Amino acid sequence: MSAIKLEKGILQSSEYRYAARLKVFITLLCLASESGEITTTLSALAHRSQLSIKQIRSALAALTKAGKITKQSTRYNTIINICNYESYLTL
């Protein structure tokens, strides 16, 4: 089992001010593969995080704008890459 780290600076980040955005980001960190990639659907993320699909869309848009993730939507799923994923891993 691997671990992720959150730095104390997260308290000053824009993600911390918005609970849904923080919840989505932490969920993505926990679901990511070794390369920092997640292939999922919006409904699966909503179910796992207990948020609405609208909240998921909004959080993903904000995280993309902030440069935390990149996302590519296909007809069947969404491929999300966490930018600088290695920096969130513990050694």
PDB file of C-alpha atoms in Angstrom:
ATOM      1  CA  MET A   1       0.000   0.000   0.000  1.00  0.00           C
ATOM      2  CA  SER A   2       1.409   3.383  -0.938  1.00  0.00           C
ATOM      3  CA  ALA A   3       0.829   6.650   0.849  1.00  0.00           C
ATOM      4  CA  ILE A   4       0.258  10.208  -0.267  1.00  0.00           C
ATOM      5  CA  LYS A   5       1.324  13.339   1.517  1.00  0.00           C
ATOM      6  CA  LEU A   6      -0.424  16.638   1.990  1.00  0.00           C
ATOM      7  CA  GLU A   7       1.670  19.621   2.890  1.00  0.00           C
ATOM      8  CA  LYS A   8       0.597  22.132   5.512  1.00  0.00           C
ATOM      9  CA  GLY A   9       0.436  24.743   2.758  1.00  0.00           C
ATOM     10  CA  ILE A  10      -2.831  23.165   1.639  1.00  0.00           C
ATOM     11  CA  LEU A  11      -4.519  25.265   4.333  1.00  0.00           C
ATOM     12  CA  GLN A  12      -3.759  28.362   2.261  1.00  0.00           C
ATOM     13  CA  SER A  13      -4.679  26.815  -1.088  1.00  0.00           C
ATOM     14  CA  SER A  14      -7.819  27.570  -3.047  1.00  0.00           C
ATOM     15  CA  GLU A  15      -8.746  23.878  -2.834  1.00  0.00           C
ATOM     16  CA  TYR A  16      -9.002  24.075   0.944  1.00  0.00           C
ATOM     17  CA  ARG A  17     -11.627  26.845   0.765  1.00  0.00           C
ATOM     18  CA  TYR A  18     -13.944  24.652  -1.290  1.00  0.00           C
ATOM     19  CA  ALA A  19     -14.748  21.357   0.424  1.00  0.00           C
ATOM     20  CA  ALA A  20     -16.024  19.599  -2.711  1.00  0.00           C
ATOM     21  CA  ARG A  21     -12.896  20.533  -4.678  1.00  0.00           C
ATOM     22  CA  LEU A  22     -10.622  19.279  -1.890  1.00  0.00           C
ATOM     23  CA  LYS A  23     -12.630  16.069  -1.560  1.00  0.00           C
ATOM     24  CA  VAL A  24     -12.387  15.410  -5.308  1.00  0.00           C
ATOM     25  CA  PHE A  25      -8.654  16.126  -5.368  1.00  0.00           C
ATOM     26  CA  ILE A  26      -7.928  13.792  -2.452  1.00  0.00           C
ATOM     27  CA  THR A  27     -10.136  11.129  -4.049  1.00  0.00           C
ATOM     28  CA  LEU A  28      -8.162  11.457  -7.284  1.00  0.00           C
ATOM     29  CA  LEU A  29      -4.858  11.171  -5.412  1.00  0.00           C
ATOM     30  CA  CYS A  30      -6.060   7.972  -3.759  1.00  0.00           C
ATOM     31  CA  LEU A  31      -7.367   6.445  -6.994  1.00  0.00           C
ATOM     32  CA  ALA A  32      -4.404   7.331  -9.197  1.00  0.00           C
ATOM     33  CA  SER A  33      -2.177   4.689 -10.726  1.00  0.00           C
ATOM     34  CA  GLU A  34       1.602   4.813 -10.318  1.00  0.00           C
ATOM     35  CA  SER A  35       1.748   7.248 -13.232  1.00  0.00           C
ATOM     36  CA  GLY A  36      -0.810   9.603 -11.698  1.00  0.00           C
ATOM     37  CA  GLU A  37      -3.561   8.665 -14.143  1.00  0.00           C
ATOM     38  CA  ILE A  38      -7.181   7.835 -13.395  1.00  0.00           C
ATOM     39  CA  THR A  39      -9.673   6.470 -15.914  1.00  0.00           C
ATOM     40  CA  THR A  40     -13.163   6.879 -14.510  1.00  0.00           C
ATOM     41  CA  THR A  41     -16.608   8.300 -15.131  1.00  0.00           C
ATOM     42  CA  LEU A  42     -18.208  11.344 -13.580  1.00  0.00           C
ATOM     43  CA  SER A  43     -20.909   9.176 -12.032  1.00  0.00           C
ATOM     44  CA  ALA A  44     -18.310   6.851 -10.494  1.00  0.00           C
ATOM     45  CA  LEU A  45     -16.484   9.838  -8.968  1.00  0.00           C
ATOM     46  CA  ALA A  46     -19.794  11.236  -7.718  1.00  0.00           C
ATOM     47  CA  HIS A  47     -20.722   7.923  -6.143  1.00  0.00           C
ATOM     48  CA  ARG A  48     -17.309   7.426  -4.523  1.00  0.00           C
ATOM     49  CA  SER A  49     -17.083  10.974  -3.159  1.00  0.00           C
ATOM     50  CA  GLN A  50     -20.804  11.305  -2.347  1.00  0.00           C
ATOM     51  CA  LEU A  51     -21.060  14.514  -4.380  1.00  0.00           C
ATOM     52  CA  SER A  52     -23.337  15.432  -7.255  1.00  0.00           C
ATOM     53  CA  ILE A  53     -22.176  15.186 -10.848  1.00  0.00           C
ATOM     54  CA  LYS A  54     -22.492  18.976 -11.062  1.00  0.00           C
ATOM     55  CA  GLN A  55     -20.114  19.320  -8.096  1.00  0.00           C
ATOM     56  CA  ILE A  56     -17.703  16.871  -9.731  1.00  0.00           C
ATOM     57  CA  ARG A  57     -17.740  18.812 -13.019  1.00  0.00           C
ATOM     58  CA  SER A  58     -17.202  22.091 -11.201  1.00  0.00           C
ATOM     59  CA  ALA A  59     -14.351  20.693  -9.096  1.00  0.00           C
ATOM     60  CA  LEU A  60     -12.620  19.132 -12.117  1.00  0.00           C
ATOM     61  CA  ALA A  61     -12.904  22.407 -14.041  1.00  0.00           C
ATOM     62  CA  ALA A  62     -11.403  24.348 -11.132  1.00  0.00           C
ATOM     63  CA  LEU A  63      -8.595  21.820 -10.635  1.00  0.00           C
ATOM     64  CA  THR A  64      -7.827  21.968 -14.359  1.00  0.00           C
ATOM     65  CA  LYS A  65      -7.765  25.768 -14.299  1.00  0.00           C
ATOM     66  CA  ALA A  66      -5.467  25.702 -11.256  1.00  0.00           C
ATOM     67  CA  GLY A  67      -3.045  23.383 -13.081  1.00  0.00           C
ATOM     68  CA  LYS A  68      -3.514  20.521 -10.617  1.00  0.00           C
ATOM     69  CA  ILE A  69      -4.896  18.090 -13.219  1.00  0.00           C
ATOM     70  CA  THR A  70      -5.380  17.620 -16.923  1.00  0.00           C
ATOM     71  CA  LYS A  71      -8.437  15.840 -18.216  1.00  0.00           C
ATOM     72  CA  GLN A  72      -9.573  14.303 -21.442  1.00  0.00           C
ATOM     73  CA  SER A  73     -13.168  13.240 -21.899  1.00  0.00           C
ATOM     74  CA  THR A  74     -14.084  10.409 -24.208  1.00  0.00           C
ATOM     75  CA  ARG A  75     -17.453   9.074 -25.159  1.00  0.00           C
ATOM     76  CA  TYR A  76     -17.370   6.501 -22.362  1.00  0.00           C
ATOM     77  CA  ASN A  77     -15.095   7.853 -19.623  1.00  0.00           C
ATOM     78  CA  THR A  78     -12.768  10.596 -18.459  1.00  0.00           C
ATOM     79  CA  ILE A  79      -9.003  10.252 -18.283  1.00  0.00           C
ATOM     80  CA  ILE A  80      -7.489  12.436 -15.580  1.00  0.00           C
ATOM     81  CA  ASN A  81      -3.778  13.032 -15.034  1.00  0.00           C
ATOM     82  CA  ILE A  82      -2.543  14.577 -11.808  1.00  0.00           C
ATOM     83  CA  CYS A  83       0.149  17.134 -12.568  1.00  0.00           C
ATOM     84  CA  ASN A  84       3.381  16.600 -10.610  1.00  0.00           C
ATOM     85  CA  TYR A  85       1.927  13.430  -9.095  1.00  0.00           C
ATOM     86  CA  GLU A  86       5.333  12.353  -7.782  1.00  0.00           C
ATOM     87  CA  SER A  87       5.368  15.349  -5.431  1.00  0.00           C
ATOM     88  CA  TYR A  88       2.342  13.904  -3.597  1.00  0.00           C
ATOM     89  CA  LEU A  89       3.962  10.527  -2.951  1.00  0.00           C
ATOM     90  CA  THR A  90       5.838   9.733   0.242  1.00  0.00           C
ATOM     91  CA  LEU A  91       9.267   8.211  -0.045  1.00  0.00           C
TER      92      LEU A  91
END
